Amino acid sequence: IGFDNHDQYNLLGALGNADQSLTKGFAKCLEEYEKGWSDYVKTVRKVEPKYQAQFNMAAMILKAHEDKTKRGANIASLSVPWGGGDNANENNIGGYHLIWSRDLYQVATAFMALGDKAAAVRALDFLFNVQQKPDGSFPQNSYLDGKPFWGSLQLDEVAFPLILAYQLGRDDKKTWENHVKKAADFIVKNGPKTPQERWEEEGGYSPSTIAAEIAGLVCAAEIARKNGNETSANIYLKTADEWQANIEKWTVTRSGKYSKSPYYVRITQNGKPDAGEKIELNNGAGFFDEREIVDAGFLELVRLGIKSPDDPIIQNSVKVIDEVIRVKTPNGDAFYRYNNDGYGEMDDGRRWNFDGKYTGKGRLWALLSGERGQYELALSNKISKTYEENYKKRDKSIPDFMRELSLEPMMANTMKILAEIRLDAMLAFANEGLMIPEQIWDSPKVPKNADKQFVPELKFGEGTGSATPLAWSMAQFIRLAVNLQEGRNLDTPDIVYNRYVLGKKSEVSSQKSVEESNKRVEITTNCYTDWWDKNKTKKLSKSPIIVKCKDGSFLPIFVYSGAGKNVEVAGDFTGWKSQNLTFWKFQPYAPVEGDDLEFSSYRPINWLNSKARVEYKLIVDGKWITDPLNPNKVDNGVGGENSFFTMPDYKATLWDKDTSFEDQMKEAKGDISKVTLQGCSIEKFRSKVFGEINGCVFAPQYKEIGKPFPVLYLQDGTDYRNRAFAMTIQENLVKAGKIKPFLIVFLDPKDRMKEYWANDDYAKFVAEEVVPAIDA
């Protein structure tokens, strides 16, 4: 373990504190400790008396979960679910002693509800200054120093800090340039499909993740505008609008078995909710039709202001989850994360992962009752506002006293009462120490305690051996309690709600800076407008067309001519995912006489770097094809071709040119028989598991031979030799003095989809058979 001056300072400080505590004695230390918490509780806002004790405890728990050296770093829980993993004082700590961006966002919004803005600001500072990666993303979770622990990516965790930045008013230039822009650009490039959603188990199109992405981009757009960057703002808004328009296409099934009406599913792997694709659930739960697995993640679309709470599909989806994943417990309604969840105790009371094979059965999650309460509060407000608007337009002959007898006010009041009932349920889920757990037991059938070391005495509607307390659960209690008191959801970003629920989609911000902020957008717009005016009557036979704009930048315009109802472009600039960059269809105004004009649509892309080399394809009615109007194609390495083009300032690398061959040919005066061709000795690596694996060893002939060489091992070896010119690049870089010589071992797979997929046997083959053979 490294030990630096900072560590030494902390250690000396700790020793000093320990010495002072010993001098004071236990009684004095206890008195000061209790007074510190008592003084803090006095600052906590007052809520309804029956909730106050739990409210105070929740506030104290969140304070206790903030690290005292890395301020703003709130871990997910001081507990370790079911006592699993290493002890907290061991190096490789597990459990929930880590920081998740998503959980920290939940905690920060609770601090804002408490009125403790300083704590929320510290949380955002930690997210941006410690945890955020150079590419703008955030790790799945991290240690206190920001070092990633688990290795996946969850795009809602990239989006939540953007929402938090907007709500905290963090729109300064430094925050925009160093943090907000990087994260928003990352979302545009990589979304809406996520490698993992909020339950950390599946990748694909998730309603909850896409909700966070859309809200994050809208919030980032406003911060961009305040910094005079209209180009980025418009890109973010256009992306958010396209995703908002397609959320139902990607995640709503119209053929699911739970309802004849459309409803949201938990996730779709490929954005095809009616395809009946099979999805494998974690913890050995098995394979299921995507339409059969539901969760309440779609409620995030309401909480974050993307869908109205009275949206018909939202309301029908609520009915579905009530039928499929709701359980009425003695302490109130509770909900599973999703049906067939495998993260929780076994039916016989044994802990999750009791066998080391992640075996379990998911139980009810306390915080989901709070999320449902926020939805019902939003619905109450929507019904009230709609009624008020309609009442103002009422027939004047209707007496005022009839207003109180109307159905709408009664419905609104009922929804608010239901939200209060959810808060009552969360209150009842807490244990004697007022700790709200992660999960609660879901059945009147209570097993005898077969796992006392890891599981408490189970009771229907009370906590299990899961994380207790869970900071997210405590934060949700605070948020719902304050929102009910305020009569609205304070954590709903107003700018998102106004854009999508109220339909205020103006592209012009009232807080826009000087005219310079619009200059680039206007030039780009005029650029393709001028191009269209000049080319609308021509038969175009080239794509893309690179247009030089007045400001010196370049605008590629993709052209499509042919059949197809829907055409879009995707490629390197979209992460090879559909991002609905749909072609704009136009009819020619005045066709040239005798010209068989087929040109039907085009698409400008205004954010490509002038030095870029870009590979892409068109998607015509769902089918990926190379661009018919672009003759430049390249092997894509997976059995097909991509179209490609280069921007005007592109320069090819020098390192992949076979200069050594050219030099030798000059010296040999063109006699190829006198040229030593670059070679690679073919090897057959024999594996106990895989049999023979083809390989090739490139050993450069340099004067330093006889000294140990570093070794680079490359999988997909033949492709690296033939397509990537690895040997040529290495020789050129060495010859130029850029790097020192090294060996390259090229390994070919037998079945790459099996061997490269975290295959222990393949890893063992490389580490214990190939490497020793090369070392020898």
mmCIF file of N, CA and C in Angstrom, residues 393-502:
data_model
loop_
_atom_site.group_PDB
_atom_site.id
_atom_site.type_symbol
_atom_site.label_atom_id
_atom_site.label_comp_id
_atom_site.label_asym_id
_atom_site.label_seq_id
_atom_site.Cartn_x
_atom_site.Cartn_y
_atom_site.Cartn_z
ATOM 1 N N LYS A 393 -62.540 28.317 -17.608
ATOM 2 C CA LYS A 393 -63.277 28.432 -18.870
ATOM 3 C C LYS A 393 -64.720 27.943 -18.726
ATOM 4 N N ARG A 394 -65.172 27.729 -17.492
ATOM 5 C CA ARG A 394 -66.459 27.074 -17.244
ATOM 6 C C ARG A 394 -67.631 27.909 -17.736
ATOM 7 N N ASP A 395 -68.725 27.263 -17.863
ATOM 8 C CA ASP A 395 -70.001 27.926 -18.146
ATOM 9 C C ASP A 395 -70.369 28.767 -16.925
ATOM 10 N N LYS A 396 -70.492 30.086 -17.084
ATOM 11 C CA LYS A 396 -70.729 30.998 -15.951
ATOM 12 C C LYS A 396 -72.055 30.724 -15.247
ATOM 13 N N SER A 397 -72.932 29.975 -15.906
ATOM 14 C CA SER A 397 -74.227 29.695 -15.270
ATOM 15 C C SER A 397 -74.124 28.636 -14.183
ATOM 16 N N ILE A 398 -72.963 27.909 -14.143
ATOM 17 C CA ILE A 398 -72.792 26.859 -13.123
ATOM 18 C C ILE A 398 -72.377 27.522 -11.822
ATOM 19 N N PRO A 399 -73.121 27.314 -10.718
ATOM 20 C CA PRO A 399 -72.789 27.963 -9.437
ATOM 21 C C PRO A 399 -71.450 27.464 -8.880
ATOM 22 N N ASP A 400 -70.766 28.333 -8.108
ATOM 23 C CA ASP A 400 -69.448 28.002 -7.566
ATOM 24 C C ASP A 400 -69.476 26.794 -6.628
ATOM 25 N N PHE A 401 -70.566 26.622 -5.895
ATOM 26 C CA PHE A 401 -70.577 25.522 -4.922
ATOM 27 C C PHE A 401 -70.477 24.157 -5.601
ATOM 28 N N MET A 402 -70.829 24.088 -6.914
ATOM 29 C CA MET A 402 -70.733 22.826 -7.644
ATOM 30 C C MET A 402 -69.272 22.399 -7.848
ATOM 31 N N ARG A 403 -68.390 23.404 -7.746
ATOM 32 C CA ARG A 403 -66.971 23.110 -7.929
ATOM 33 C C ARG A 403 -66.498 22.070 -6.921
ATOM 34 N N GLU A 404 -66.902 22.197 -5.685
ATOM 35 C CA GLU A 404 -66.451 21.282 -4.640
ATOM 36 C C GLU A 404 -67.019 19.889 -4.807
ATOM 37 N N LEU A 405 -68.070 19.755 -5.588
ATOM 38 C CA LEU A 405 -68.695 18.447 -5.778
ATOM 39 C C LEU A 405 -68.187 17.740 -7.033
ATOM 40 N N SER A 406 -67.271 18.401 -7.736
ATOM 41 C CA SER A 406 -66.769 17.819 -8.976
ATOM 42 C C SER A 406 -65.873 16.612 -8.695
ATOM 43 N N LEU A 407 -65.786 15.739 -9.665
ATOM 44 C CA LEU A 407 -65.018 14.505 -9.521
ATOM 45 C C LEU A 407 -63.511 14.765 -9.474
ATOM 46 N N GLU A 408 -63.025 15.720 -10.279
ATOM 47 C CA GLU A 408 -61.587 15.931 -10.401
ATOM 48 C C GLU A 408 -60.919 16.306 -9.074
ATOM 49 N N PRO A 409 -61.460 17.275 -8.300
ATOM 50 C CA PRO A 409 -60.820 17.573 -7.017
ATOM 51 C C PRO A 409 -60.786 16.368 -6.080
ATOM 52 N N MET A 410 -61.826 15.560 -6.121
ATOM 53 C CA MET A 410 -61.841 14.363 -5.273
ATOM 54 C C MET A 410 -60.770 13.370 -5.718
ATOM 55 N N MET A 411 -60.604 13.236 -7.035
ATOM 56 C CA MET A 411 -59.568 12.335 -7.548
ATOM 57 C C MET A 411 -58.181 12.837 -7.168
ATOM 58 N N ALA A 412 -57.971 14.138 -7.278
ATOM 59 C CA ALA A 412 -56.673 14.710 -6.939
ATOM 60 C C ALA A 412 -56.358 14.480 -5.464
ATOM 61 N N ASN A 413 -57.355 14.680 -4.623
ATOM 62 C CA ASN A 413 -57.158 14.475 -3.188
ATOM 63 C C ASN A 413 -56.876 13.002 -2.880
ATOM 64 N N THR A 414 -57.565 12.109 -3.599
ATOM 65 C CA THR A 414 -57.342 10.669 -3.400
ATOM 66 C C THR A 414 -55.909 10.302 -3.743
ATOM 67 N N MET A 415 -55.384 10.855 -4.840
ATOM 68 C CA MET A 415 -54.014 10.561 -5.247
ATOM 69 C C MET A 415 -53.017 11.048 -4.196
ATOM 70 N N LYS A 416 -53.270 12.218 -3.620
ATOM 71 C CA LYS A 416 -52.371 12.725 -2.600
ATOM 72 C C LYS A 416 -52.421 11.855 -1.345
ATOM 73 N N ILE A 417 -53.610 11.389 -1.003
ATOM 74 C CA ILE A 417 -53.738 10.490 0.149
ATOM 75 C C ILE A 417 -52.971 9.194 -0.098
ATOM 76 N N LEU A 418 -53.046 8.678 -1.327
ATOM 77 C CA LEU A 418 -52.294 7.464 -1.659
ATOM 78 C C LEU A 418 -50.793 7.691 -1.504
ATOM 79 N N ALA A 419 -50.327 8.878 -1.909
ATOM 80 C CA ALA A 419 -48.905 9.194 -1.747
ATOM 81 C C ALA A 419 -48.522 9.209 -0.271
ATOM 82 N N GLU A 420 -49.403 9.737 0.565
ATOM 83 C CA GLU A 420 -49.148 9.733 2.011
ATOM 84 C C GLU A 420 -49.127 8.306 2.564
ATOM 85 N N ILE A 421 -49.990 7.442 2.015
ATOM 86 C CA ILE A 421 -50.017 6.038 2.438
ATOM 87 C C ILE A 421 -48.692 5.363 2.094
ATOM 88 N N ARG A 422 -48.079 5.740 0.966
ATOM 89 C CA ARG A 422 -46.766 5.181 0.616
ATOM 90 C C ARG A 422 -45.718 5.584 1.652
ATOM 91 N N LEU A 423 -45.786 6.830 2.104
ATOM 92 C CA LEU A 423 -44.839 7.287 3.124
ATOM 93 C C LEU A 423 -45.074 6.535 4.434
ATOM 94 N N ASP A 424 -46.339 6.288 4.769
ATOM 95 C CA ASP A 424 -46.662 5.494 5.964
ATOM 96 C C ASP A 424 -46.062 4.096 5.859
ATOM 97 N N ALA A 425 -46.114 3.527 4.650
ATOM 98 C CA ALA A 425 -45.562 2.181 4.453
ATOM 99 C C ALA A 425 -44.057 2.185 4.684
ATOM 100 N N MET A 426 -43.357 3.171 4.130
ATOM 101 C CA MET A 426 -41.910 3.247 4.333
ATOM 102 C C MET A 426 -41.576 3.399 5.807
ATOM 103 N N LEU A 427 -42.399 4.174 6.505
ATOM 104 C CA LEU A 427 -42.227 4.346 7.956
ATOM 105 C C LEU A 427 -42.331 2.996 8.666
ATOM 106 N N ALA A 428 -43.292 2.191 8.239
ATOM 107 C CA ALA A 428 -43.521 0.889 8.874
ATOM 108 C C ALA A 428 -42.472 -0.141 8.481
ATOM 109 N N PHE A 429 -41.843 0.043 7.330
ATOM 110 C CA PHE A 429 -40.811 -0.905 6.898
ATOM 111 C C PHE A 429 -39.547 -0.795 7.754
ATOM 112 N N ALA A 430 -39.334 0.349 8.417
ATOM 113 C CA ALA A 430 -38.123 0.560 9.194
ATOM 114 C C ALA A 430 -38.089 -0.374 10.411
ATOM 115 N N ASN A 431 -36.884 -0.699 10.855
ATOM 116 C CA ASN A 431 -36.766 -1.569 12.033
ATOM 117 C C ASN A 431 -36.828 -0.746 13.316
ATOM 118 N N GLU A 432 -36.600 -1.388 14.449
ATOM 119 C CA GLU A 432 -36.715 -0.694 15.744
ATOM 120 C C GLU A 432 -35.735 0.466 15.861
ATOM 121 N N GLY A 433 -34.611 0.351 15.156
ATOM 122 C CA GLY A 433 -33.625 1.434 15.186
ATOM 123 C C GLY A 433 -33.875 2.499 14.137
ATOM 124 N N LEU A 434 -35.061 2.449 13.508
ATOM 125 C CA LEU A 434 -35.479 3.417 12.490
ATOM 126 C C LEU A 434 -34.629 3.348 11.224
ATOM 127 N N MET A 435 -34.063 2.170 10.971
ATOM 128 C CA MET A 435 -33.273 1.971 9.757
ATOM 129 C C MET A 435 -34.172 1.376 8.669
ATOM 130 N N ILE A 436 -34.309 2.077 7.538
ATOM 131 C CA ILE A 436 -35.119 1.564 6.425
ATOM 132 C C ILE A 436 -34.230 0.666 5.578
ATOM 133 N N PRO A 437 -34.634 -0.576 5.374
ATOM 134 C CA PRO A 437 -33.765 -1.533 4.677
ATOM 135 C C PRO A 437 -33.838 -1.391 3.168
ATOM 136 N N GLU A 438 -32.984 -2.153 2.529
ATOM 137 C CA GLU A 438 -33.043 -2.284 1.081
ATOM 138 C C GLU A 438 -34.261 -3.124 0.702
ATOM 139 N N GLN A 439 -34.395 -4.324 1.301
ATOM 140 C CA GLN A 439 -35.461 -5.248 0.957
ATOM 141 C C GLN A 439 -36.264 -5.657 2.193
ATOM 142 N N ILE A 440 -37.528 -6.025 1.945
ATOM 143 C CA ILE A 440 -38.378 -6.536 3.015
ATOM 144 C C ILE A 440 -38.962 -7.882 2.589
ATOM 145 N N TRP A 441 -39.309 -8.715 3.589
ATOM 146 C CA TRP A 441 -39.815 -10.063 3.306
ATOM 147 C C TRP A 441 -41.207 -9.968 2.684
ATOM 148 N N ASP A 442 -41.465 -10.848 1.722
ATOM 149 C CA ASP A 442 -42.603 -10.684 0.829
ATOM 150 C C ASP A 442 -43.723 -11.702 1.003
ATOM 151 N N SER A 443 -43.730 -12.457 2.096
ATOM 152 C CA SER A 443 -44.724 -13.533 2.194
ATOM 153 C C SER A 443 -45.111 -13.799 3.645
ATOM 154 N N PRO A 444 -46.382 -14.180 3.853
ATOM 155 C CA PRO A 444 -46.772 -14.616 5.211
ATOM 156 C C PRO A 444 -46.131 -15.941 5.590
ATOM 157 N N LYS A 445 -45.618 -16.669 4.602
ATOM 158 C CA LYS A 445 -44.905 -17.910 4.872
ATOM 159 C C LYS A 445 -43.484 -17.547 5.279
ATOM 160 N N VAL A 446 -43.244 -17.579 6.562
ATOM 161 C CA VAL A 446 -41.943 -17.163 7.084
ATOM 162 C C VAL A 446 -41.158 -18.397 7.499
ATOM 163 N N PRO A 447 -40.005 -18.640 6.875
ATOM 164 C CA PRO A 447 -39.217 -19.829 7.234
ATOM 165 C C PRO A 447 -38.563 -19.674 8.601
ATOM 166 N N LYS A 448 -38.270 -20.808 9.219
ATOM 167 C CA LYS A 448 -37.478 -20.758 10.438
ATOM 168 C C LYS A 448 -36.097 -20.256 10.073
ATOM 169 N N ASN A 449 -35.513 -19.530 10.992
ATOM 170 C CA ASN A 449 -34.233 -18.898 10.664
ATOM 171 C C ASN A 449 -33.150 -19.952 10.472
ATOM 172 N N ALA A 450 -32.829 -20.197 9.192
ATOM 173 C CA ALA A 450 -31.846 -21.229 8.862
ATOM 174 C C ALA A 450 -30.464 -20.636 8.636
ATOM 175 N N ASP A 451 -30.330 -19.322 8.759
ATOM 176 C CA ASP A 451 -29.082 -18.650 8.371
ATOM 177 C C ASP A 451 -28.820 -17.487 9.331
ATOM 178 N N LYS A 452 -28.819 -17.801 10.645
ATOM 179 C CA LYS A 452 -28.834 -16.742 11.661
ATOM 180 C C LYS A 452 -27.662 -15.785 11.569
ATOM 181 N N GLN A 453 -26.532 -16.255 11.081
ATOM 182 C CA GLN A 453 -25.364 -15.385 11.009
ATOM 183 C C GLN A 453 -25.554 -14.251 10.004
ATOM 184 N N PHE A 454 -26.423 -14.493 9.004
ATOM 185 C CA PHE A 454 -26.551 -13.529 7.905
ATOM 186 C C PHE A 454 -27.952 -12.952 7.726
ATOM 187 N N VAL A 455 -28.963 -13.586 8.312
ATOM 188 C CA VAL A 455 -30.351 -13.185 8.076
ATOM 189 C C VAL A 455 -31.053 -12.988 9.417
ATOM 190 N N PRO A 456 -31.759 -11.862 9.616
ATOM 191 C CA PRO A 456 -32.498 -11.661 10.865
ATOM 192 C C PRO A 456 -33.736 -12.554 10.920
ATOM 193 N N GLU A 457 -34.442 -12.513 12.034
ATOM 194 C CA GLU A 457 -35.722 -13.230 12.114
ATOM 195 C C GLU A 457 -36.678 -12.575 11.131
ATOM 196 N N LEU A 458 -37.071 -13.315 10.119
ATOM 197 C CA LEU A 458 -37.871 -12.746 9.042
ATOM 198 C C LEU A 458 -39.329 -12.581 9.462
ATOM 199 N N LYS A 459 -39.904 -11.447 9.052
ATOM 200 C CA LYS A 459 -41.318 -11.171 9.303
ATOM 201 C C LYS A 459 -41.906 -10.538 8.043
ATOM 202 N N PHE A 460 -43.132 -10.873 7.737
ATOM 203 C CA PHE A 460 -43.823 -10.373 6.550
ATOM 204 C C PHE A 460 -43.900 -8.849 6.606
ATOM 205 N N GLY A 461 -43.301 -8.179 5.604
ATOM 206 C CA GLY A 461 -43.336 -6.722 5.539
ATOM 207 C C GLY A 461 -42.234 -6.043 6.323
ATOM 208 N N GLU A 462 -41.227 -6.811 6.798
ATOM 209 C CA GLU A 462 -40.114 -6.207 7.524
ATOM 210 C C GLU A 462 -38.793 -6.596 6.875
ATOM 211 N N GLY A 463 -37.716 -5.971 7.310
ATOM 212 C CA GLY A 463 -36.428 -6.078 6.656
ATOM 213 C C GLY A 463 -35.843 -7.471 6.615
ATOM 214 N N THR A 464 -35.038 -7.702 5.563
ATOM 215 C CA THR A 464 -34.335 -8.965 5.391
ATOM 216 C C THR A 464 -32.856 -8.758 5.732
ATOM 217 N N GLY A 465 -32.019 -9.693 5.284
ATOM 218 C CA GLY A 465 -30.582 -9.549 5.511
ATOM 219 C C GLY A 465 -29.897 -8.654 4.507
ATOM 220 N N SER A 466 -30.673 -7.919 3.722
ATOM 221 C CA SER A 466 -30.131 -6.990 2.727
ATOM 222 C C SER A 466 -29.525 -5.768 3.413
ATOM 223 N N ALA A 467 -29.009 -4.830 2.616
ATOM 224 C CA ALA A 467 -28.350 -3.645 3.161
ATOM 225 C C ALA A 467 -29.308 -2.864 4.061
ATOM 226 N N THR A 468 -28.917 -2.645 5.309
ATOM 227 C CA THR A 468 -29.758 -1.924 6.270
ATOM 228 C C THR A 468 -28.871 -1.088 7.174
ATOM 229 N N PRO A 469 -28.970 0.231 7.138
ATOM 230 C CA PRO A 469 -29.855 1.003 6.262
ATOM 231 C C PRO A 469 -29.244 1.171 4.873
ATOM 232 N N LEU A 470 -30.095 1.386 3.899
ATOM 233 C CA LEU A 470 -29.650 1.745 2.555
ATOM 234 C C LEU A 470 -29.830 3.252 2.410
ATOM 235 N N ALA A 471 -28.755 3.943 2.053
ATOM 236 C CA ALA A 471 -28.827 5.411 1.955
ATOM 237 C C ALA A 471 -29.919 5.844 0.976
ATOM 238 N N TRP A 472 -30.075 5.129 -0.123
ATOM 239 C CA TRP A 472 -31.098 5.462 -1.116
ATOM 240 C C TRP A 472 -32.491 5.370 -0.496
ATOM 241 N N SER A 473 -32.741 4.349 0.322
ATOM 242 C CA SER A 473 -34.041 4.220 0.995
ATOM 243 C C SER A 473 -34.298 5.394 1.920
ATOM 244 N N MET A 474 -33.291 5.771 2.710
ATOM 245 C CA MET A 474 -33.440 6.892 3.637
ATOM 246 C C MET A 474 -33.656 8.199 2.867
ATOM 247 N N ALA A 475 -32.922 8.365 1.760
ATOM 248 C CA ALA A 475 -33.068 9.572 0.942
ATOM 249 C C ALA A 475 -34.469 9.644 0.338
ATOM 250 N N GLN A 476 -35.006 8.505 -0.100
ATOM 251 C CA GLN A 476 -36.342 8.484 -0.695
ATOM 252 C C GLN A 476 -37.407 8.862 0.325
ATOM 253 N N PHE A 477 -37.232 8.423 1.575
ATOM 254 C CA PHE A 477 -38.184 8.796 2.626
ATOM 255 C C PHE A 477 -38.177 10.311 2.821
ATOM 256 N N ILE A 478 -36.995 10.899 2.904
ATOM 257 C CA ILE A 478 -36.878 12.348 3.085
ATOM 258 C C ILE A 478 -37.543 13.082 1.925
ATOM 259 N N ARG A 479 -37.239 12.635 0.723
ATOM 260 C CA ARG A 479 -37.732 13.331 -0.459
ATOM 261 C C ARG A 479 -39.251 13.307 -0.538
ATOM 262 N N LEU A 480 -39.846 12.134 -0.300
ATOM 263 C CA LEU A 480 -41.304 12.045 -0.369
ATOM 264 C C LEU A 480 -41.955 12.857 0.739
ATOM 265 N N ALA A 481 -41.391 12.828 1.949
ATOM 266 C CA ALA A 481 -41.956 13.588 3.071
ATOM 267 C C ALA A 481 -41.958 15.086 2.773
ATOM 268 N N VAL A 482 -40.849 15.594 2.246
ATOM 269 C CA VAL A 482 -40.752 17.026 1.946
ATOM 270 C C VAL A 482 -41.634 17.386 0.753
ATOM 271 N N ASN A 483 -41.652 16.537 -0.267
ATOM 272 C CA ASN A 483 -42.481 16.828 -1.440
ATOM 273 C C ASN A 483 -43.960 16.892 -1.076
ATOM 274 N N LEU A 484 -44.391 15.982 -0.210
ATOM 275 C CA LEU A 484 -45.789 16.020 0.247
ATOM 276 C C LEU A 484 -46.069 17.308 1.007
ATOM 277 N N GLN A 485 -45.123 17.723 1.814
ATOM 278 C CA GLN A 485 -45.293 18.959 2.576
ATOM 279 C C GLN A 485 -45.354 20.170 1.648
ATOM 280 N N GLU A 486 -44.533 20.148 0.583
ATOM 281 C CA GLU A 486 -44.497 21.254 -0.368
ATOM 282 C C GLU A 486 -45.612 21.168 -1.408
ATOM 283 N N GLY A 487 -46.211 19.983 -1.537
ATOM 284 C CA GLY A 487 -47.300 19.816 -2.487
ATOM 285 C C GLY A 487 -46.873 19.562 -3.920
ATOM 286 N N ARG A 488 -45.583 19.276 -4.141
ATOM 287 C CA ARG A 488 -45.089 18.995 -5.486
ATOM 288 C C ARG A 488 -43.730 18.303 -5.380
ATOM 289 N N ASN A 489 -43.303 17.686 -6.479
ATOM 290 C CA ASN A 489 -42.014 17.002 -6.507
ATOM 291 C C ASN A 489 -40.897 17.992 -6.806
ATOM 292 N N LEU A 490 -40.137 18.351 -5.787
ATOM 293 C CA LEU A 490 -39.093 19.356 -5.935
ATOM 294 C C LEU A 490 -37.950 18.868 -6.815
ATOM 295 N N ASP A 491 -37.792 17.552 -6.929
ATOM 296 C CA ASP A 491 -36.668 17.009 -7.694
ATOM 297 C C ASP A 491 -36.980 16.859 -9.177
ATOM 298 N N THR A 492 -38.158 17.269 -9.625
ATOM 299 C CA THR A 492 -38.478 17.266 -11.052
ATOM 300 C C THR A 492 -37.878 18.522 -11.698
ATOM 301 N N PRO A 493 -36.950 18.380 -12.645
ATOM 302 C CA PRO A 493 -36.336 19.571 -13.260
ATOM 303 C C PRO A 493 -37.383 20.366 -14.050
ATOM 304 N N ASP A 494 -37.571 21.615 -13.690
ATOM 305 C CA ASP A 494 -38.617 22.416 -14.326
ATOM 306 C C ASP A 494 -38.401 22.565 -15.825
ATOM 307 N N ILE A 495 -37.145 22.670 -16.238
ATOM 308 C CA ILE A 495 -36.865 22.895 -17.664
ATOM 309 C C ILE A 495 -37.250 21.680 -18.504
ATOM 310 N N VAL A 496 -37.168 20.490 -17.914
ATOM 311 C CA VAL A 496 -37.558 19.270 -18.626
ATOM 312 C C VAL A 496 -39.079 19.158 -18.663
ATOM 313 N N TYR A 497 -39.717 19.396 -17.523
ATOM 314 C CA TYR A 497 -41.181 19.341 -17.431
ATOM 315 C C TYR A 497 -41.826 20.342 -18.395
ATOM 316 N N ASN A 498 -41.269 21.541 -18.430
ATOM 317 C CA ASN A 498 -41.828 22.566 -19.318
ATOM 318 C C ASN A 498 -41.708 22.162 -20.783
ATOM 319 N N ARG A 499 -40.625 21.519 -21.119
ATOM 320 C CA ARG A 499 -40.372 21.161 -22.520
ATOM 321 C C ARG A 499 -41.287 20.038 -22.995
ATOM 322 N N TYR A 500 -41.462 19.017 -22.182
ATOM 323 C CA TYR A 500 -42.162 17.829 -22.649
ATOM 324 C C TYR A 500 -43.603 17.702 -22.149
ATOM 325 N N VAL A 501 -43.868 18.026 -20.907
ATOM 326 C CA VAL A 501 -45.234 17.900 -20.398
ATOM 327 C C VAL A 501 -46.066 19.111 -20.798
ATOM 328 N N LEU A 502 -45.471 20.302 -20.685
ATOM 329 C CA LEU A 502 -46.197 21.512 -21.065
ATOM 330 C C LEU A 502 -46.002 21.875 -22.529
#
